[in-house]
mmCIF file of C-alpha atoms and ligand atoms in Angstrom:
data_model
loop_
_atom_site.group_PDB
_atom_site.id
_atom_site.type_symbol
_atom_site.label_atom_id
_atom_site.label_comp_id
_atom_site.label_asym_id
_atom_site.label_seq_id
_atom_site.Cartn_x
_atom_site.Cartn_y
_atom_site.Cartn_z
ATOM 1 C CA UNK E 1 11.666 33.611 -3.248
ATOM 2 C CA UNK E 2 10.778 34.061 0.442
ATOM 3 C CA UNK E 3 13.765 35.318 2.442
ATOM 4 C CA UNK E 4 14.964 32.770 5.022
ATOM 5 C CA UNK E 5 13.553 33.574 8.438
ATOM 6 C CA UNK E 6 12.935 31.345 11.427
ATOM 7 C CA UNK E 7 9.809 31.672 13.544
ATOM 8 C CA UNK E 8 11.867 33.053 16.449
ATOM 9 C CA UNK E 9 13.418 35.721 14.236
ATOM 10 C CA UNK E 10 9.991 36.600 12.851
ATOM 11 C CA UNK E 11 8.417 36.829 16.317
ATOM 12 C CA UNK E 12 11.252 39.021 17.585
ATOM 13 C CA UNK E 13 10.834 41.338 14.607
ATOM 14 C CA UNK E 14 7.063 41.580 15.120
ATOM 15 C CA UNK E 15 7.314 42.386 18.823
ATOM 16 C CA UNK E 16 7.721 46.037 17.880
ATOM 17 C CA UNK E 17 4.135 45.948 16.474
ATOM 18 C CA UNK E 18 3.048 46.055 20.122
ATOM 19 C CA UNK E 19 4.698 49.027 21.804
ATOM 20 C CA UNK E 20 3.582 47.860 25.271
ATOM 21 C CA UNK E 21 4.932 44.331 24.717
ATOM 22 C CA UNK E 22 7.449 43.074 27.190
ATOM 23 C CA UNK E 23 8.250 39.919 25.305
ATOM 24 C CA UNK E 24 5.875 37.613 27.188
ATOM 25 C CA UNK E 25 3.660 36.867 24.211
ATOM 26 C CA UNK E 26 6.718 36.242 22.059
ATOM 27 C CA UNK E 27 8.012 33.801 24.663
ATOM 28 C CA UNK E 28 4.656 32.106 24.858
ATOM 29 C CA UNK E 29 4.511 31.628 21.083
ATOM 30 C CA UNK E 30 8.000 30.144 21.161
ATOM 31 C CA UNK E 31 6.937 27.747 23.961
ATOM 32 C CA UNK E 32 4.006 26.624 21.808
ATOM 33 C CA UNK E 33 6.342 26.078 18.848
ATOM 34 C CA UNK E 34 8.651 23.943 20.986
ATOM 35 C CA UNK E 35 5.815 21.742 22.265
ATOM 36 C CA UNK E 36 4.609 21.482 18.652
ATOM 37 C CA UNK E 37 8.016 20.167 17.598
ATOM 38 C CA UNK E 38 7.898 17.497 20.317
ATOM 39 C CA UNK E 39 4.435 16.415 19.197
ATOM 40 C CA UNK E 40 5.530 16.460 15.557
ATOM 41 C CA UNK E 41 8.471 14.194 16.391
ATOM 42 C CA UNK E 42 6.134 11.716 18.098
ATOM 43 C CA UNK E 43 3.524 11.861 15.312
ATOM 44 C CA UNK E 44 6.233 11.116 12.756
ATOM 45 C CA UNK E 45 7.314 7.962 14.594
ATOM 46 C CA UNK E 46 3.774 6.738 15.263
ATOM 47 C CA UNK E 47 3.547 3.169 14.058
ATOM 48 C CA UNK E 48 7.030 2.201 15.190
ATOM 49 C CA UNK E 49 6.623 3.384 18.776
ATOM 50 C CA UNK E 50 3.837 2.450 21.168
ATOM 51 C CA UNK E 51 1.894 5.686 20.703
ATOM 52 C CA UNK E 52 -0.968 4.636 18.412
ATOM 53 C CA UNK E 53 -4.377 3.568 19.642
ATOM 54 C CA UNK E 54 -6.678 4.266 22.569
ATOM 55 C CA UNK E 55 -5.458 5.252 25.985
ATOM 56 C CA UNK E 56 -8.507 3.415 27.402
ATOM 57 C CA UNK E 57 -9.819 6.607 28.991
ATOM 58 C CA UNK E 58 -12.635 8.998 28.046
ATOM 59 C CA UNK E 59 -12.516 12.777 28.145
ATOM 60 C CA UNK E 60 -15.228 14.894 29.751
ATOM 61 C CA UNK E 61 -17.224 14.772 26.534
ATOM 62 C CA UNK E 62 -17.326 10.987 26.655
ATOM 63 C CA UNK E 63 -14.937 10.692 23.708
ATOM 64 C CA UNK E 64 -12.247 7.998 23.683
ATOM 65 C CA UNK E 65 -8.826 9.489 24.324
ATOM 66 C CA UNK E 66 -5.925 8.358 22.184
ATOM 67 C CA UNK E 67 -2.430 7.932 23.548
ATOM 68 C CA UNK E 68 -1.301 10.763 21.289
ATOM 69 C CA UNK E 69 -4.086 13.045 22.609
ATOM 70 C CA UNK E 70 -2.702 12.624 26.095
ATOM 71 C CA UNK E 71 0.929 12.932 25.003
ATOM 72 C CA UNK E 72 0.203 16.189 23.157
ATOM 73 C CA UNK E 73 -1.837 17.548 26.069
ATOM 74 C CA UNK E 74 1.049 16.884 28.436
ATOM 75 C CA UNK E 75 3.636 18.512 26.161
ATOM 76 C CA UNK E 76 1.683 21.761 25.885
ATOM 77 C CA UNK E 77 0.773 21.910 29.572
ATOM 78 C CA UNK E 78 4.413 21.347 30.540
ATOM 79 C CA UNK E 79 5.552 24.004 28.064
ATOM 80 C CA UNK E 80 3.148 26.528 29.654
ATOM 81 C CA UNK E 81 4.244 25.537 33.164
ATOM 82 C CA UNK E 82 7.919 25.917 32.317
ATOM 83 C CA UNK E 83 7.382 29.178 30.422
ATOM 84 C CA UNK E 84 5.672 31.071 33.266
ATOM 85 C CA UNK E 85 3.547 33.286 31.020
ATOM 86 C CA UNK E 86 0.246 31.402 31.376
ATOM 87 C CA UNK E 87 -2.068 31.712 34.385
ATOM 88 C CA UNK E 88 -4.795 29.321 33.218
ATOM 89 C CA UNK E 89 -5.269 26.603 30.612
ATOM 90 C CA UNK E 90 -8.431 25.165 29.154
ATOM 91 C CA UNK E 91 -7.881 21.951 27.218
ATOM 92 C CA UNK E 92 -10.227 19.652 25.346
ATOM 93 C CA UNK E 93 -8.669 16.818 27.322
ATOM 94 C CA UNK E 94 -9.305 18.254 30.811
ATOM 95 C CA UNK E 95 -12.736 18.565 32.392
ATOM 96 C CA UNK E 96 -11.874 21.694 34.371
ATOM 97 C CA UNK E 97 -9.713 24.710 33.697
ATOM 98 C CA UNK E 98 -6.158 24.290 34.979
ATOM 99 C CA UNK E 99 -4.870 27.103 37.177
ATOM 100 C CA UNK E 100 -1.092 27.414 37.085
ATOM 101 C CA UNK E 101 -0.040 28.610 40.496
ATOM 102 C CA UNK E 102 3.638 27.738 40.578
ATOM 103 C CA UNK E 103 6.073 30.561 41.438
ATOM 104 C CA UNK E 104 6.837 31.181 37.770
ATOM 105 C CA UNK E 105 3.167 31.794 36.923
ATOM 106 C CA UNK E 106 2.645 34.379 39.705
ATOM 107 C CA UNK E 107 2.764 37.311 37.308
ATOM 108 C CA UNK E 108 1.528 35.509 34.181
ATOM 109 C CA UNK E 109 -0.627 37.723 31.979
ATOM 110 C CA UNK E 110 -2.184 35.192 29.637
ATOM 111 C CA UNK E 111 -4.721 32.391 29.534
ATOM 112 C CA UNK E 112 -4.744 29.707 26.836
ATOM 113 C CA UNK E 113 -7.492 27.501 25.411
ATOM 114 C CA UNK E 114 -6.295 24.565 23.326
ATOM 115 C CA UNK E 115 -7.171 21.408 21.529
ATOM 116 C CA UNK E 116 -3.828 19.621 21.802
ATOM 117 C CA UNK E 117 -4.602 17.113 19.057
ATOM 118 C CA UNK E 118 -7.563 17.803 16.842
ATOM 119 C CA UNK E 119 -8.878 15.146 14.485
ATOM 120 C CA UNK E 120 -7.884 12.266 16.759
ATOM 121 C CA UNK E 121 -9.777 9.732 14.691
ATOM 122 C CA UNK E 122 -7.125 10.292 11.999
ATOM 123 C CA UNK E 123 -4.159 9.316 14.149
ATOM 124 C CA UNK E 124 -4.290 5.588 13.583
ATOM 125 C CA UNK E 125 -4.692 5.928 9.814
ATOM 126 C CA UNK E 126 -1.749 8.260 9.231
ATOM 127 C CA UNK E 127 -3.801 11.249 8.110
ATOM 128 C CA UNK E 128 -3.348 14.889 9.115
ATOM 129 C CA UNK E 129 -4.035 15.990 12.688
ATOM 130 C CA UNK E 130 -3.358 19.305 14.382
ATOM 131 C CA UNK E 131 -3.074 21.464 17.477
ATOM 132 C CA UNK E 132 -5.258 24.559 17.890
ATOM 133 C CA UNK E 133 -4.636 27.348 20.410
ATOM 134 C CA UNK E 134 -6.175 30.607 21.474
ATOM 135 C CA UNK E 135 -4.518 33.176 23.740
ATOM 136 C CA UNK E 136 -6.298 35.767 25.897
ATOM 137 C CA UNK E 137 -5.068 38.432 28.256
ATOM 138 C CA UNK E 138 -6.349 37.697 31.754
ATOM 139 C CA UNK E 139 -8.916 40.092 33.211
ATOM 140 C CA UNK E 140 -8.074 39.632 36.889
ATOM 141 C CA UNK E 141 -5.038 41.319 38.420
ATOM 142 C CA UNK E 142 -1.811 39.398 38.201
ATOM 143 C CA UNK E 143 -1.455 38.695 41.890
ATOM 144 C CA UNK E 144 -5.028 37.440 42.274
ATOM 145 C CA UNK E 145 -6.020 33.838 41.690
ATOM 146 C CA UNK E 146 -7.336 33.645 38.090
ATOM 147 C CA UNK E 147 -10.980 32.692 37.645
ATOM 148 C CA UNK E 148 -12.768 31.075 34.739
ATOM 149 C CA UNK E 149 -13.851 34.579 33.606
ATOM 150 C CA UNK E 150 -10.220 35.104 32.608
ATOM 151 C CA UNK E 151 -10.761 32.661 29.797
ATOM 152 C CA UNK E 152 -14.498 32.859 29.084
ATOM 153 C CA UNK E 153 -14.059 35.859 26.817
ATOM 154 C CA UNK E 154 -15.546 36.312 23.348
ATOM 155 C CA UNK E 155 -13.271 35.492 20.421
ATOM 156 C CA UNK E 156 -12.909 39.190 19.584
ATOM 157 C CA UNK E 157 -10.720 39.473 22.690
ATOM 158 C CA UNK E 158 -8.119 36.969 21.496
ATOM 159 C CA UNK E 159 -4.588 38.336 21.597
ATOM 160 C CA UNK E 160 -3.258 35.596 19.344
ATOM 161 C CA UNK E 161 -4.382 32.289 17.898
ATOM 162 C CA UNK E 162 -2.902 29.597 15.770
ATOM 163 C CA UNK E 163 -2.775 26.024 14.646
ATOM 164 C CA UNK E 164 -0.097 23.468 13.975
ATOM 165 C CA UNK E 165 -0.880 20.944 11.275
ATOM 166 C CA UNK E 166 0.989 17.636 11.349
ATOM 167 C CA UNK E 167 0.544 16.676 7.722
ATOM 168 C CA UNK E 168 2.896 15.854 4.884
ATOM 169 C CA UNK E 169 5.007 18.492 6.576
ATOM 170 C CA UNK E 170 4.442 20.184 9.922
ATOM 171 C CA UNK E 171 3.274 23.785 9.718
ATOM 172 C CA UNK E 172 2.541 26.431 12.308
ATOM 173 C CA UNK E 173 0.119 29.171 11.285
ATOM 174 C CA UNK E 174 -0.673 32.049 13.631
ATOM 175 C CA UNK E 175 -2.051 35.540 13.942
ATOM 176 C CA UNK E 176 -1.751 38.291 16.521
ATOM 177 C CA UNK E 177 -4.436 40.308 14.754
ATOM 178 C CA UNK E 178 -2.103 41.752 12.152
ATOM 179 C CA UNK E 179 -2.446 39.230 9.354
ATOM 180 C CA UNK E 180 -1.640 35.546 9.210
ATOM 181 C CA UNK E 181 1.720 33.911 8.618
ATOM 182 C CA UNK E 182 2.665 30.270 8.125
ATOM 183 C CA UNK E 183 5.917 28.499 9.004
ATOM 184 C CA UNK E 184 7.024 25.062 7.864
ATOM 185 C CA UNK E 185 9.124 22.883 10.133
ATOM 186 C CA UNK E 186 12.461 22.068 8.530
ATOM 187 C CA UNK E 187 13.322 18.815 10.308
ATOM 188 C CA UNK E 188 16.974 19.026 9.268
ATOM 189 C CA UNK E 189 17.528 22.136 11.407
ATOM 190 C CA UNK E 190 14.595 21.698 13.806
ATOM 191 C CA UNK E 191 13.215 25.158 13.069
ATOM 192 C CA UNK E 192 9.900 26.501 11.836
ATOM 193 C CA UNK E 193 10.790 28.679 8.829
ATOM 194 C CA UNK E 194 8.615 31.331 7.203
ATOM 195 C CA UNK E 195 7.038 29.664 4.171
ATOM 196 C CA UNK E 196 3.604 31.344 3.808
ATOM 197 C CA UNK E 197 3.867 35.090 4.544
ATOM 198 C CA UNK E 198 0.656 37.182 4.680
ATOM 199 C CA UNK E 199 -1.748 34.335 4.021
ATOM 200 C CA UNK E 200 -5.021 35.333 2.451
ATOM 201 C CA UNK E 201 -7.938 33.061 1.802
ATOM 202 C CA UNK E 202 -9.523 33.312 -1.675
ATOM 203 C CA UNK E 203 -12.942 35.032 -1.572
ATOM 204 C CA UNK E 204 -14.455 32.168 -3.550
ATOM 205 C CA UNK E 205 -13.731 28.483 -3.682
ATOM 206 C CA UNK E 206 -14.980 25.293 -5.286
ATOM 207 C CA UNK E 207 -14.575 22.858 -2.391
ATOM 208 C CA UNK E 208 -17.063 22.202 0.405
ATOM 209 C CA UNK E 209 -16.306 20.121 3.496
ATOM 210 C CA UNK E 210 -19.103 18.657 5.574
ATOM 211 C CA UNK E 211 -19.924 15.250 7.042
ATOM 212 C CA UNK E 212 -22.649 14.388 4.533
ATOM 213 C CA UNK E 213 -23.492 11.230 6.462
ATOM 214 C CA UNK E 214 -25.488 13.585 8.697
ATOM 215 C CA UNK E 215 -27.304 15.221 5.764
ATOM 216 C CA UNK E 216 -30.876 14.274 6.643
ATOM 217 C CA UNK E 217 -30.488 15.838 10.104
ATOM 218 C CA UNK E 218 -29.111 19.185 8.889
ATOM 219 C CA UNK E 219 -31.177 22.388 9.050
ATOM 220 C CA UNK E 220 -33.043 23.032 5.801
ATOM 221 C CA UNK E 221 -30.836 26.042 4.898
ATOM 222 C CA UNK E 222 -27.703 23.851 4.985
ATOM 223 C CA UNK E 223 -29.415 21.119 2.957
ATOM 224 C CA UNK E 224 -30.362 23.733 0.351
ATOM 225 C CA UNK E 225 -26.768 25.002 0.235
ATOM 226 C CA UNK E 226 -25.379 21.485 -0.287
ATOM 227 C CA UNK E 227 -27.788 20.968 -3.189
ATOM 228 C CA UNK E 228 -26.655 24.356 -4.565
ATOM 229 C CA UNK E 229 -23.009 23.146 -4.397
ATOM 230 C CA UNK E 230 -23.932 20.049 -6.384
ATOM 231 C CA UNK E 231 -25.930 21.825 -9.085
ATOM 232 C CA UNK E 232 -24.420 22.353 -12.552
ATOM 233 C CA UNK E 233 -23.672 26.017 -13.307
ATOM 234 C CA UNK E 234 -20.462 26.709 -15.233
ATOM 235 C CA UNK E 235 -20.722 30.472 -14.539
ATOM 236 C CA UNK E 236 -20.045 29.793 -10.855
ATOM 237 C CA UNK E 237 -17.842 26.725 -11.504
ATOM 238 C CA UNK E 238 -20.376 24.337 -10.039
ATOM 239 C CA UNK E 239 -20.702 21.526 -9.178
ATOM 240 C CA UNK E 240 -18.131 22.013 -6.428
ATOM 241 C CA UNK E 241 -15.894 19.266 -5.141
ATOM 242 C CA UNK E 242 -16.560 17.656 -1.792
ATOM 243 C CA UNK E 243 -13.592 16.920 0.504
ATOM 244 C CA UNK E 244 -13.886 15.934 4.151
ATOM 245 C CA UNK E 245 -10.838 14.937 6.156
ATOM 246 C CA UNK E 246 -12.479 14.307 9.556
ATOM 247 C CA UNK E 247 -9.953 16.785 10.906
ATOM 248 C CA UNK E 248 -11.089 20.370 10.630
ATOM 249 C CA UNK E 249 -7.519 21.656 10.695
ATOM 250 C CA UNK E 250 -6.844 19.791 7.454
ATOM 251 C CA UNK E 251 -10.065 21.042 5.850
ATOM 252 C CA UNK E 252 -9.578 24.636 6.959
ATOM 253 C CA UNK E 253 -5.905 24.668 6.031
ATOM 254 C CA UNK E 254 -6.915 23.568 2.527
ATOM 255 C CA UNK E 255 -9.486 26.360 2.383
ATOM 256 C CA UNK E 256 -6.868 28.874 3.524
ATOM 257 C CA UNK E 257 -4.681 27.946 0.567
ATOM 258 C CA UNK E 258 -7.187 27.096 -2.159
ATOM 259 C CA UNK E 259 -10.488 28.579 -1.045
ATOM 260 C CA UNK E 260 -13.404 26.554 0.258
ATOM 261 C CA UNK E 261 -15.838 26.158 3.088
ATOM 262 C CA UNK E 262 -16.103 23.922 6.174
ATOM 263 C CA UNK E 263 -19.470 23.347 7.820
ATOM 264 C CA UNK E 264 -20.394 21.558 11.019
ATOM 265 C CA UNK E 265 -24.105 22.269 11.450
ATOM 266 C CA UNK E 266 -26.403 20.756 14.034
ATOM 267 C CA UNK E 267 -27.003 17.047 13.475
ATOM 268 C CA UNK E 268 -28.923 14.281 15.210
ATOM 269 C CA UNK E 269 -26.350 13.585 17.928
ATOM 270 C CA UNK E 270 -24.968 17.113 18.174
ATOM 271 C CA UNK E 271 -28.037 19.305 18.222
ATOM 272 C CA UNK E 272 -26.093 22.387 19.288
ATOM 273 C CA UNK E 273 -23.201 21.556 16.912
ATOM 274 C CA UNK E 274 -20.116 19.463 17.596
ATOM 275 C CA UNK E 275 -17.185 21.841 17.357
ATOM 276 C CA UNK E 276 -16.009 23.495 20.559
ATOM 277 C CA UNK E 277 -16.184 27.289 20.746
ATOM 278 C CA UNK E 278 -13.216 28.053 22.987
ATOM 279 C CA UNK E 279 -10.443 25.981 21.469
ATOM 280 C CA UNK E 280 -11.610 25.127 17.953
ATOM 281 C CA UNK E 281 -14.075 27.699 16.589
ATOM 282 C CA UNK E 282 -12.667 30.893 18.097
ATOM 283 C CA UNK E 283 -8.997 30.447 17.177
ATOM 284 C CA UNK E 284 -9.798 29.208 13.671
ATOM 285 C CA UNK E 285 -12.340 32.004 13.147
ATOM 286 C CA UNK E 286 -9.785 34.618 14.218
ATOM 287 C CA UNK E 287 -7.235 33.213 11.759
ATOM 288 C CA UNK E 288 -9.708 32.887 8.901
ATOM 289 C CA UNK E 289 -11.050 36.427 9.441
ATOM 290 C CA UNK E 290 -7.510 37.796 9.602
ATOM 291 C CA UNK E 291 -6.851 36.077 6.267
ATOM 292 C CA UNK E 292 -9.937 37.784 4.761
ATOM 293 C CA UNK E 293 -12.449 34.959 5.232
ATOM 294 C CA UNK E 294 -15.532 34.633 7.384
ATOM 295 C CA UNK E 295 -16.850 32.454 10.237
ATOM 296 C CA UNK E 296 -20.477 32.320 11.252
ATOM 297 C CA UNK E 297 -23.062 30.137 12.962
ATOM 298 C CA UNK E 298 -25.286 30.827 9.962
ATOM 299 C CA UNK E 299 -26.986 33.633 11.878
ATOM 300 C CA UNK E 300 -24.180 35.406 13.770
ATOM 301 C CA UNK E 301 -20.437 35.988 13.782
ATOM 302 C CA UNK E 302 -18.605 33.300 15.765
ATOM 303 C CA UNK E 303 -16.147 35.752 17.351
ATOM 304 C CA UNK E 304 -18.994 37.780 18.913
ATOM 305 C CA UNK E 305 -20.367 34.894 20.977
ATOM 306 C CA UNK E 306 -19.965 35.295 24.721
ATOM 307 C CA UNK E 307 -19.011 31.799 25.928
ATOM 308 C CA UNK E 308 -20.802 30.517 29.014
ATOM 309 C CA UNK E 309 -18.879 27.296 29.566
ATOM 310 C CA UNK E 310 -15.413 26.111 28.684
ATOM 311 C CA UNK E 311 -16.436 23.093 26.606
ATOM 312 C CA UNK E 312 -19.336 24.870 24.873
ATOM 313 C CA UNK E 313 -20.170 23.640 21.367
ATOM 314 C CA UNK E 314 -21.603 25.674 18.523
ATOM 315 C CA UNK E 315 -22.473 25.228 14.872
ATOM 316 C CA UNK E 316 -19.881 26.661 12.515
ATOM 317 C CA UNK E 317 -19.617 27.675 8.874
ATOM 318 C CA UNK E 318 -16.154 28.945 8.053
ATOM 319 C CA UNK E 319 -13.992 29.683 5.044
ATOM 320 C CA UNK E 320 -14.053 31.795 1.888
ATOM 321 C CA UNK E 321 -16.109 34.943 2.481
ATOM 322 C CA UNK E 322 -18.518 34.644 -0.443
ATOM 323 C CA UNK E 323 -19.188 30.971 0.246
ATOM 324 C CA UNK E 324 -20.018 31.610 3.911
ATOM 325 C CA UNK E 325 -22.301 34.481 2.917
ATOM 326 C CA UNK E 326 -24.078 32.190 0.468
ATOM 327 C CA UNK E 327 -24.825 29.700 3.275
ATOM 328 C CA UNK E 328 -26.087 32.549 5.470
ATOM 329 C CA UNK E 329 -28.382 33.633 2.636
ATOM 330 C CA UNK E 330 -29.866 30.119 2.458
ATOM 331 C CA UNK E 331 -30.149 29.823 6.232
ATOM 332 C CA UNK E 332 -31.863 33.187 6.648
ATOM 333 C CA UNK E 333 -34.762 31.886 4.557
ATOM 334 C CA UNK E 334 -35.686 29.787 7.607
ATOM 335 C CA UNK E 335 -36.169 30.740 11.222
ATOM 336 C CA UNK E 336 -33.276 30.001 13.528
ATOM 337 C CA UNK E 337 -34.070 27.024 15.726
ATOM 338 C CA UNK E 338 -33.043 27.840 19.279
ATOM 339 C CA UNK E 339 -32.170 24.680 21.171
HETATM 340 P P1 AHM T 401 -11.921 16.053 18.023
HETATM 341 O O1 AHM T 401 -11.389 17.325 18.624
HETATM 342 O O2 AHM T 401 -12.439 15.121 19.050
HETATM 343 O O3 AHM T 401 -10.926 15.423 17.107
HETATM 344 O O4 AHM T 401 -13.234 16.473 17.182
HETATM 345 C C1 AHM T 401 -13.208 17.543 16.286
HETATM 346 C C2 AHM T 401 -13.211 16.985 14.905
HETATM 347 C C3 AHM T 401 -12.954 17.970 13.820
HETATM 348 O O5 AHM T 401 -11.591 18.179 13.603
HETATM 349 C C4 AHM T 401 -13.593 17.263 12.651
HETATM 350 O O6 AHM T 401 -13.877 18.098 11.587
HETATM 351 C C5 AHM T 401 -14.807 16.685 13.279
HETATM 352 O O7 AHM T 401 -14.501 16.486 14.639
HETATM 353 C C6 AHM T 401 -15.190 15.366 12.684
HETATM 354 O O8 AHM T 401 -16.360 14.943 13.263
HETATM 355 P P2 AHM T 401 -17.298 13.860 12.553
HETATM 356 O O9 AHM T 401 -16.564 12.571 12.607
HETATM 357 O O10 AHM T 401 -18.549 13.869 13.384
HETATM 358 O O11 AHM T 401 -17.553 14.330 11.151
HETATM 359 MG MG1 MG T 402 -10.750 18.810 18.434
#
């Protein structure tokens, strides 16, 4: 039985892991949890309130924005503004980085990259969606105006990262680089409570997640791996099962608990990959690595990539360590295609 502990109690306890900590990161994590609760409340009422459907706007990537995308974006931005610990935000929903220059943010130490509502295409059909966030320490001095370099840091520099999954229950999973812990929202008391301490992803799994509609456009190494997954071999428990939610949070959360792999390779309309480095790949790679898994482009570790733009996309293969290494083995048989 897991002893009862709220997220706030857990964060307060863990603050002593960082001797230099002054409580700002703890406050920031609590601000994220609060915004997550507001989004969760709205997601749970979707269908009976006017929050489903398109907002009739496009984001910078030309994707249709949903009303809930914009609602979630606003909740997190407001939480960071009110909290005063964030100097700059990068969001999937905003073309440019947002510099917070209100009085409260004058001595803010952190920058945040986020996807406020990942898996938007699932909103209208009542399937799981999520929030993903990545926290960096700014490089510039606190009384200087932050620049984009404060956020364009490789994933190895993340101070903390996490996701909130709005599924059958709402869960917040995060890491500060000392393991991964998961908290389930108890709606009756309005608190995230520790439900999944020290999460570790199985080294092997029998589930692969990929949009197979794009199969003919995948690199040959990925095609070979998919055929390997489908081949009968009882010694390695193949054929594997295929599950694809259309929301990588849902697919990766499943892998975290049961083992598995998620792939988004290059395809015909996303030659460089579809998933965004700063606010999807990096935070999820940090979490998965902290849980004992692996995240790679097929040729290099995701967390080592130096980002050059805030909405940069990459190819990603992430999940159970041995499964990711198997894909790398297949991919290394072919030359990397540099786009
Ligand atoms: P989004 O941030 O616009 O929702 O896009 C990211 C999502 C991932 O969560 C999901 O795995 C993928 O896009 C689905 O894309 P596709 O429909 O091309 O398979
Ligand atoms: Mg997304």
